[in-house]
Amino acid sequence: MSLKLIEKRRSFGGEQCKYTHYSELLQCEMTFSIYLPSNKEKKPIPLIWWLSGLTCTDDNFSQKSGFQRLAEEYQVAVMIPDTSPRGEHVADDEAYDLGQGAGFYLNATQEPWAKHYKMYSYIAEELSAIAKSLIPHFSGKESMMGHSMGGHGALVVGMKNKERFRAISAFAPILSPSKIPWGLKAFSTYLGDDKEAWKAWDASELIKEAGMPPILITQGTEDEFYPKHLDETYFLKNAQENNAVVQYEKAEGYDHSYFFIATFLEEHFAFHKNHLR
Amino acid sequence: MSLKLIEKRRSFGGEQCKYTHYSELLQCEMTFSIYLPSNKEKKPIPLIWWLSGLTCTDDNFSQKSGFQRLAEEYQVAVMIPDTSPRGEHVADDEAYDLGQGAGFYLNATQEPWAKHYKMYSYIAEELSAIAKSLIPHFSGKESMMGHSMGGHGALVVGMKNKERFRAISAFAPILSPSKIPWGLKAFSTYLGDDKEAWKAWDASELIKEAGMPPILITQGTEDEFYPKHLDETYFLKNAQENNAVVQYEKAEGYDHSYFFIATFLEEHFAFHKNHLR
């Protein structure tokens, strides 16, 4: 086991930690961050996953959102994976929306991506096992949260494991990747041209199945990527037709940045808290 | 007037703005950030200044501290200057603790620094006039806050203008620049070898004068620069001997980072709020 603690900083009474490890699944060195609340009373601690957006690493959320105040207040651990496999030997692309930093939380089937780009299984399996080993008094209860590409990731990973994740929330998520430019580019590259194969990674398709976890979505009205990449129409239509529990909120005047995320994070944490009890 | 708004992002109901302008005093283009709370009730709004540490720009505090939540809650504007003059024609040094990013909030007298390095007057005069023009319903009440080199800056600017600034607080500040490595290097470079001239820029000397504003200081016990650069002994001795109102707190287990600042910011904002009423 190559797990190595490389940073530990006290934050709001808990510990903001950063680890590296060699991922057998992704066949590269990976970095992630995890916040462990103080848990002075040694009570069972649930886990919220945060999946970040295009170009991000595990640092953006841990440094820019202020989530630690809420994680300590609610006594919940927070796991923050990187957004793709990394390394000189890992396939990449010059564009910001493909390759390293843009893993899209799926398992690629096309070359040269298939060898390393398996962020779905990395998160749902390999990193999950590590997370559980790092959280003392883990309650076993988990939920998913994310932003933009990571909002898509939270919805897809959460819905594909609907018995496991008790709630999903997303800030300005990609909701219909099979229909919008970011998603069309990534899916055709990572998954090939057979659009049937895309459905397993598209929140607007997954929501058609019964029994999905409750979902909260917040979207800024001044988001520079809305509605081009973040259109909600098809997702909400399918959610309604299939009686999914989806709360979709517009935030007047907010953009796509972490200033937007920080503002509405307390509401999202309260939503998760309710479902992680 | 060259003042130009280059970013405006909604944050916690208020607006996080970034401006550039040509500083006549510093003879270079400068950038600063300012947060304006929503002020829905059109009440008088006080102003807190935040002075950042070595290597920082106006971005560090606005992106990493989460202060906007508190500024909106308390309805206070926050002004965040850069830490030095900038530009290819501005004197610089390869070291992180000298030159651009390391202005030390003083007016340099030595070449090649004297032409541009006048951060004290820039903040106390030129930027102050701009700040007042940007805050609707400004109450006229101001206070100073800062971190590390910026903690030194907050203390020096605040105490040199003791009638104007109603409170000063600092996170892990340089308290005796004439006695510690960072300060010795900066002061001898910017101010020359006459140590008498250093006293006007040393918080441990300024505190000897009567009538200083109330001061709150928080210092992490695991700070990688403590006590080497941040020793408090001489400052606290002089404060006590001269009956200054200084509250000095140790924060167990915290380092020098923004994780530390974010954790104790609420306490500091409450302190300022009390004195800005």
XYZ file of C-alpha atoms in Angstrom:
554
model
C 0.000 0.000 0.000
C 1.563 3.265 -1.190
C -0.714 5.677 0.692
C 1.312 8.653 1.926
C 0.188 11.646 3.994
C 1.834 14.746 2.492
C -0.035 17.560 4.256
C -2.055 17.922 7.461
C -3.364 21.348 8.455
C -5.696 22.151 11.307
C -8.836 23.872 10.076
C -11.896 24.821 12.154
C -10.899 22.259 14.771
C -10.579 19.325 12.358
C -7.761 18.302 10.015
C -7.442 19.088 6.295
C -5.242 16.270 4.945
C -3.669 15.608 1.558
C -2.510 12.158 0.454
C -0.803 10.604 -2.537
C -1.020 6.950 -3.542
C -0.361 4.741 -6.528
C -3.688 3.776 -8.079
C -3.646 0.211 -9.376
C -6.807 0.943 -11.316
C -5.637 4.165 -12.986
C -2.004 3.022 -13.165
C -0.632 6.343 -12.026
C 0.172 8.331 -8.894
C -2.924 10.120 -7.572
C -3.471 12.889 -5.041
C -6.597 13.504 -2.975
C -7.662 15.616 -0.006
C -9.821 14.576 2.916
C -11.216 16.583 5.813
C -11.707 14.867 9.134
C -13.796 16.746 11.706
C -12.640 16.856 15.317
C -15.250 14.292 16.450
C -14.506 14.983 20.108
C -17.440 12.818 21.154
C -16.293 9.825 19.050
C -19.657 9.577 17.347
C -20.354 7.876 13.995
C -19.207 10.178 11.172
C -20.819 10.219 7.710
C -18.945 11.030 4.489
C -19.717 13.592 1.798
C -17.847 13.271 -1.512
C -16.984 16.439 -3.445
C -16.320 16.083 -7.180
C -14.683 19.115 -8.805
C -15.092 20.690 -12.223
C -12.938 21.009 -15.356
C -9.264 22.000 -14.784
C -9.556 21.521 -11.006
C -7.504 19.384 -8.642
C -8.308 18.426 -5.045
C -7.122 21.915 -4.005
C -9.864 24.126 -5.422
C -12.639 23.026 -3.092
C -10.400 22.681 -0.038
C -8.901 26.158 -0.486
C -11.744 28.228 -1.957
C -15.104 27.022 -0.668
C -14.798 27.429 3.109
C -16.498 24.024 3.526
C -14.448 23.097 6.609
C -16.558 25.357 8.839
C -19.671 23.399 7.849
C -18.006 19.969 7.938
C -16.846 20.640 11.498
C -20.221 22.075 12.530
C -22.055 19.039 11.138
C -19.279 16.554 12.065
C -18.976 15.035 8.612
C -15.877 13.870 6.727
C -15.369 15.230 3.202
C -13.443 13.393 0.471
C -12.093 15.409 -2.493
C -10.646 13.353 -5.385
C -8.661 14.783 -8.282
C -10.534 15.215 -11.593
C -8.562 12.773 -13.760
C -5.556 10.473 -13.877
C -2.276 12.427 -14.058
C 1.297 12.008 -15.227
C 3.581 12.297 -18.216
C 2.729 8.757 -19.321
C -1.023 9.451 -19.126
C -2.845 10.457 -22.334
C -3.669 14.148 -22.503
C -5.010 16.863 -24.795
C -4.138 20.520 -25.170
C -7.732 21.588 -24.609
C -8.870 22.369 -21.046
C -11.992 20.242 -21.479
C -10.344 16.961 -22.463
C -7.657 14.729 -20.944
C -5.897 15.556 -17.678
C -8.156 17.698 -15.503
C -11.207 16.535 -17.469
C -11.853 12.878 -16.606
C -15.664 13.278 -16.619
C -16.061 10.602 -13.912
C -16.597 7.754 -16.396
C -14.714 4.650 -17.527
C -13.284 5.320 -21.003
C -13.480 2.602 -23.641
C -11.583 4.282 -26.506
C -7.838 4.490 -27.110
C -5.610 6.114 -25.979
C -7.862 6.846 -22.980
C -9.067 3.403 -21.858
C -5.894 2.461 -19.984
C -5.957 5.284 -17.403
C -9.293 7.108 -17.617
C -11.445 5.091 -15.214
C -12.396 7.790 -12.728
C -15.810 6.199 -12.121
C -14.413 2.939 -10.807
C -11.568 4.765 -9.070
C -14.039 6.763 -7.005
C -16.747 4.141 -6.528
C -14.269 1.397 -5.575
C -10.553 2.043 -5.065
C -10.790 5.475 -3.421
C -13.890 4.429 -1.484
C -11.923 1.688 0.223
C -9.188 4.179 1.122
C -11.706 6.738 2.404
C -13.241 4.209 4.730
C -9.838 3.257 6.098
C -9.066 6.907 6.905
C -12.265 7.886 8.744
C -12.310 6.844 12.396
C -15.847 5.958 13.534
C -17.206 5.974 9.943
C -21.000 5.633 10.089
C -21.200 3.987 6.661
C -23.514 6.728 5.380
C -22.416 8.587 2.246
C -23.610 11.270 -0.136
C -22.354 13.003 -3.297
C -21.783 16.673 -4.052
C -20.085 18.370 -7.002
C -19.640 21.360 -9.308
C -20.032 21.633 -13.090
C -18.311 18.524 -14.573
C -18.205 17.326 -10.961
C -21.939 17.976 -10.623
C -22.397 15.576 -13.523
C -20.019 13.218 -11.712
C -21.913 13.442 -8.424
C -25.204 12.692 -10.184
C -23.803 9.803 -12.230
C -21.774 8.132 -9.459
C -24.635 8.734 -6.996
C -27.395 7.378 -9.244
C -25.387 4.382 -10.443
C -25.074 3.458 -6.756
C -28.486 4.564 -5.599
C -28.620 2.182 -2.639
C -25.314 3.487 -1.341
C -25.554 7.279 -1.652
C -28.324 8.865 0.400
C -28.407 12.259 -1.295
C -26.890 14.087 -4.259
C -26.373 17.801 -4.702
C -24.760 19.820 -7.432
C -23.715 23.368 -8.227
C -24.178 24.350 -11.888
C -23.926 20.730 -13.088
C -23.701 19.349 -16.601
C -27.088 17.618 -16.680
C -27.345 16.317 -20.244
C -23.809 15.523 -21.404
C -25.093 13.670 -24.479
C -26.664 16.893 -25.746
C -24.290 19.754 -24.822
C -20.864 20.736 -26.291
C -18.621 19.774 -23.333
C -20.335 16.394 -23.033
C -20.512 15.653 -26.774
C -16.770 16.233 -27.071
C -15.841 14.178 -24.009
C -18.265 11.304 -24.588
C -17.388 10.852 -28.277
C -13.685 10.909 -27.370
C -13.781 8.660 -24.290
C -16.729 6.402 -25.231
C -16.825 6.390 -29.024
C -19.657 7.119 -31.427
C -22.252 4.613 -30.221
C -24.660 6.893 -28.393
C -26.340 3.933 -26.700
C -23.157 3.496 -24.667
C -23.385 7.118 -23.511
C -26.661 6.566 -21.654
C -24.939 4.818 -18.742
C -23.050 8.094 -18.052
C -25.803 10.633 -18.616
C -27.742 11.943 -15.608
C -30.750 12.728 -17.814
C -30.978 9.053 -18.746
C -30.173 7.616 -15.315
C -32.916 9.733 -13.691
C -35.516 7.710 -15.631
C -34.969 4.757 -13.309
C -37.062 4.579 -10.151
C -35.738 4.953 -6.617
C -33.042 7.592 -7.102
C -31.674 9.511 -4.074
C -33.098 12.996 -3.401
C -31.327 15.641 -5.502
C -30.660 19.359 -4.885
C -29.299 21.542 -7.700
C -28.350 25.241 -7.588
C -27.649 27.174 -10.798
C -26.486 30.805 -11.015
C -28.375 32.991 -13.492
C -25.199 34.865 -14.533
C -23.170 31.687 -15.060
C -21.017 32.194 -18.152
C -21.556 28.544 -19.178
C -25.343 28.552 -18.736
C -27.402 27.398 -20.532
C -24.954 26.350 -23.292
C -23.277 23.579 -21.285
C -25.601 23.402 -18.297
C -29.117 23.327 -19.746
C -31.597 21.737 -17.332
C -34.659 21.279 -19.578
C -34.272 17.618 -20.532
C -33.103 16.482 -17.097
C -36.001 18.157 -15.307
C -38.504 16.809 -17.846
C -37.272 13.249 -17.308
C -37.128 13.736 -13.541
C -40.731 14.928 -13.445
C -42.024 12.167 -15.729
C -40.416 9.587 -13.474
C -41.347 11.153 -10.126
C -37.749 11.737 -9.041
C -37.243 13.986 -6.013
C -35.375 16.932 -7.532
C -35.163 20.456 -6.141
C -33.759 22.805 -8.831
C -32.994 26.375 -7.724
C -31.888 29.444 -9.625
C -29.501 31.819 -7.828
C -30.061 35.366 -9.097
C -26.898 37.162 -10.197
C -24.391 34.387 -9.417
C -21.744 33.100 -11.831
C -19.831 29.785 -12.157
C -17.090 30.563 -9.618
C -16.269 29.424 -6.099
C -17.804 32.703 -4.852
C -21.110 31.191 -6.002
C -20.344 27.789 -4.443
C -19.245 29.285 -1.109
C -22.466 31.299 -0.888
C -24.822 28.316 -1.234
C -22.700 25.643 0.439
C -24.423 25.997 3.803
C -27.789 25.193 2.206
C -26.283 22.147 0.485
C -24.622 20.883 3.661
C -27.926 21.219 5.523
C -29.615 19.160 2.776
C -26.972 16.426 3.079
C -27.065 16.515 6.860
C -30.806 15.755 6.753
C -30.218 12.654 4.648
C -27.091 11.417 6.445
C -28.613 11.247 9.913
C -8.775 59.006 -13.314
C -7.757 55.565 -14.597
C -9.888 53.459 -12.254
C -11.271 50.435 -14.101
C -13.593 47.686 -12.854
C -12.251 44.388 -14.214
C -14.274 41.838 -12.225
C -17.536 41.850 -10.304
C -18.829 38.616 -8.808
C -21.811 38.169 -6.528
C -20.798 36.605 -3.226
C -23.034 36.033 -0.198
C -25.445 38.681 -1.470
C -22.805 41.400 -1.890
C -20.309 42.060 -4.684
C -16.647 41.001 -4.806
C -15.032 43.553 -7.149
C -11.558 43.856 -8.635
C -10.169 47.134 -9.979
C -7.034 48.350 -11.686
C -5.779 51.930 -11.687
C -2.629 53.879 -12.394
C -1.112 54.984 -9.097
C 0.436 58.428 -9.346
C 2.210 57.800 -6.076
C 3.684 54.395 -6.945
C 4.064 55.250 -10.638
C 2.723 51.919 -11.807
C -0.499 50.107 -12.591
C -2.050 48.645 -9.415
C -4.785 46.103 -8.774
C -6.986 45.864 -5.696
C -10.124 44.044 -4.594
C -13.028 45.433 -2.619
C -16.106 43.736 -1.198
C -19.316 45.712 -0.956
C -22.073 44.158 1.158
C -25.655 44.224 -0.130
C -26.694 47.041 2.250
C -30.344 46.548 1.415
C -31.340 48.986 4.153
C -29.004 51.733 2.879
C -27.388 52.105 6.289
C -23.944 53.622 6.986
C -21.260 51.053 6.104
C -17.863 50.892 7.855
C -14.653 49.729 6.163
C -12.171 47.048 7.213
C -8.795 47.017 5.452
C -7.068 43.653 4.882
C -3.300 43.709 4.342
C -1.839 40.458 2.978
C 1.433 38.677 3.616
C 4.610 38.015 1.626
C 4.099 36.792 -1.994
C 0.352 37.552 -1.874
C -1.792 39.687 -4.155
C -5.318 40.940 -3.555
C -6.579 37.461 -4.546
C -5.421 35.371 -1.595
C -7.744 36.824 1.004
C -10.687 37.217 -1.378
C -10.431 33.616 -2.604
C -9.215 31.657 0.426
C -10.521 33.188 3.653
C -14.304 33.018 3.231
C -14.531 36.556 4.672
C -17.473 37.551 2.446
C -19.917 35.610 4.626
C -18.897 37.706 7.623
C -18.685 41.015 5.730
C -22.246 40.509 4.478
C -23.480 39.384 7.899
C -21.944 42.448 9.573
C -22.595 44.774 6.602
C -19.035 46.026 6.329
C -16.982 46.848 3.222
C -13.544 45.208 2.937
C -10.635 46.720 0.994
C -7.783 44.406 -0.104
C -4.708 46.143 -1.582
C -1.863 44.380 -3.352
C 1.338 43.860 -1.318
C 3.746 45.993 -3.375
C 4.121 48.045 -6.535
C 4.265 45.859 -9.669
C 5.578 45.914 -13.218
C 8.601 45.266 -15.376
C 9.925 48.787 -14.714
C 9.571 48.368 -10.933
C 12.641 47.279 -8.932
C 12.514 43.655 -7.842
C 14.564 40.901 -6.225
C 14.696 37.167 -6.813
C 13.959 36.411 -3.170
C 10.316 35.967 -2.121
C 10.795 38.283 0.852
C 12.066 41.366 -0.982
C 10.788 43.491 -3.880
C 7.548 42.757 -5.689
C 5.134 40.955 -3.364
C 7.096 42.197 -0.340
C 6.473 45.937 0.021
C 6.328 45.812 3.842
C 3.801 48.691 3.948
C 6.461 51.379 4.366
C 7.876 54.255 2.305
C 11.336 53.248 1.070
C 14.154 55.770 1.160
C 16.949 53.771 -0.507
C 17.671 53.237 -4.205
C 16.484 51.532 -6.328
C 13.377 51.215 -4.167
C 12.466 54.785 -3.255
C 10.767 55.628 -6.555
C 7.995 53.001 -6.388
C 7.980 51.420 -2.921
C 5.633 53.733 -0.995
C 2.952 51.296 0.056
C 2.344 53.161 3.313
C 1.305 56.402 1.641
C -0.464 54.510 -1.137
C -2.743 52.833 1.396
C -3.120 55.668 3.885
C -3.793 58.287 1.203
C -4.230 57.407 -2.480
C -6.112 54.127 -2.065
C -8.064 55.513 0.875
C -9.518 58.237 -1.337
C -10.495 55.604 -3.921
C -12.023 53.332 -1.279
C -14.220 56.114 -0.010
C -15.410 56.908 -3.528
C -16.447 53.275 -4.070
C -18.448 52.663 -0.887
C -22.015 53.951 -1.039
C -23.196 55.162 2.385
C -19.675 55.004 3.877
C -19.906 55.628 7.637
C -16.385 57.048 7.836
C -15.387 54.394 10.383
C -12.361 52.249 9.536
C -10.213 49.511 10.999
C -7.152 47.477 9.994
C -6.623 43.724 9.711
C -3.749 41.719 8.249
C -1.662 38.561 8.104
C 2.087 38.051 8.646
C 3.839 40.921 6.784
C 0.317 42.340 6.453
C -0.191 41.995 10.202
C 2.863 44.210 10.600
C 1.307 46.511 7.998
C -2.052 46.660 9.781
C -0.339 47.519 13.072
C 1.940 50.164 11.548
C -0.643 51.862 9.321
C -3.215 51.656 12.108
C -0.970 53.027 14.857
C 0.497 55.782 12.675
C -3.105 56.926 12.168
C -4.449 56.163 15.608
C -7.246 58.736 15.465
C -8.523 57.283 12.216
C -8.482 53.500 12.728
C -10.743 52.276 15.524
C -9.286 48.796 15.910
C -6.413 46.665 14.626
C -6.221 42.893 14.391
C -3.581 40.587 13.035
C -3.009 36.899 12.262
C 0.541 35.723 12.915
C 2.008 39.225 12.471
C 5.620 40.340 12.283
C 5.727 42.309 15.534
C 9.350 43.374 15.847
C 10.678 43.836 12.300
C 13.838 45.560 13.563
C 14.811 42.378 15.406
C 13.776 39.415 13.205
C 15.263 38.095 9.909
C 12.462 39.094 7.487
C 12.352 42.601 8.949
C 16.122 43.099 9.204
C 16.505 42.228 5.528
C 13.610 44.407 4.348
C 14.331 47.405 6.584
C 18.058 47.538 5.814
C 17.279 47.276 2.089
C 14.372 49.729 1.923
C 15.365 52.124 4.723
C 19.164 51.887 4.968
C 21.399 51.186 7.929
C 20.278 53.947 10.294
C 18.240 51.982 12.795
C 16.700 55.162 14.211
C 14.811 55.524 10.919
C 13.387 52.015 11.369
C 11.459 52.912 14.514
C 8.739 54.738 12.583
C 7.884 51.402 10.884
C 8.176 49.034 13.840
C 5.024 48.076 15.748
C 7.067 47.353 18.885
C 8.249 50.969 18.898
C 4.956 52.579 17.873
C 3.109 50.782 20.682
C 5.092 52.837 23.212
C 3.011 55.889 22.373
C -0.199 56.444 24.332
C -3.695 56.213 22.897
C -3.312 53.369 20.422
C -6.434 51.562 19.085
C -7.396 48.243 20.704
C -5.434 45.336 19.208
C -6.292 41.635 18.773
C -3.596 39.175 17.684
C -3.939 35.425 16.996
C -0.847 33.232 16.557
C -0.843 29.526 15.657
C 1.407 27.321 17.775
C 2.404 25.150 14.780
C 3.232 28.140 12.558
C 6.343 27.258 10.552
C 7.623 30.864 10.893
C 7.048 31.142 14.647
C 8.848 32.321 16.672
C 11.759 33.004 14.269
C 10.002 35.785 12.337
C 6.972 36.314 14.526
C 8.292 36.560 18.080
C 5.913 38.482 20.335
C 8.094 39.016 23.437
C 9.327 42.558 22.841
C 6.017 43.834 21.461
C 4.020 42.494 24.417
C 6.559 43.852 26.913
C 6.313 47.331 25.405
C 2.532 47.105 25.167
C 2.234 46.176 28.828
C 4.657 48.858 30.003
C 2.642 51.467 28.142
C -0.825 50.216 29.056
C -1.829 49.451 25.485
C -4.999 47.382 25.021
C -3.629 44.209 23.410
C -5.263 40.784 23.387
C -2.712 38.160 22.260
C -4.040 34.629 21.698
C -2.326 31.362 20.871
C -4.204 28.936 18.595
C -3.204 25.375 19.436
C -2.126 23.282 16.454
C -2.629 25.913 13.744
C -0.042 26.845 11.098
C 0.569 29.986 8.986
C -1.926 29.191 6.211
C -5.315 30.499 5.172
C -6.835 27.444 6.878
C -5.704 29.114 10.118
C -6.983 32.550 9.063
C -10.375 31.204 7.944
C -10.843 29.445 11.281
C -10.367 32.557 13.439
C -11.772 35.178 11.085
C -15.206 35.181 12.693
C -13.678 36.116 16.054
C -11.687 38.920 14.406
C -14.712 40.274 12.539
C -16.705 40.319 15.790
C -13.872 42.297 17.431
C -13.884 44.859 14.601
C -17.677 45.036 14.564
C -17.631 46.043 18.237
C -15.294 48.943 17.520
C -16.887 50.074 14.244
C -20.389 50.576 15.608
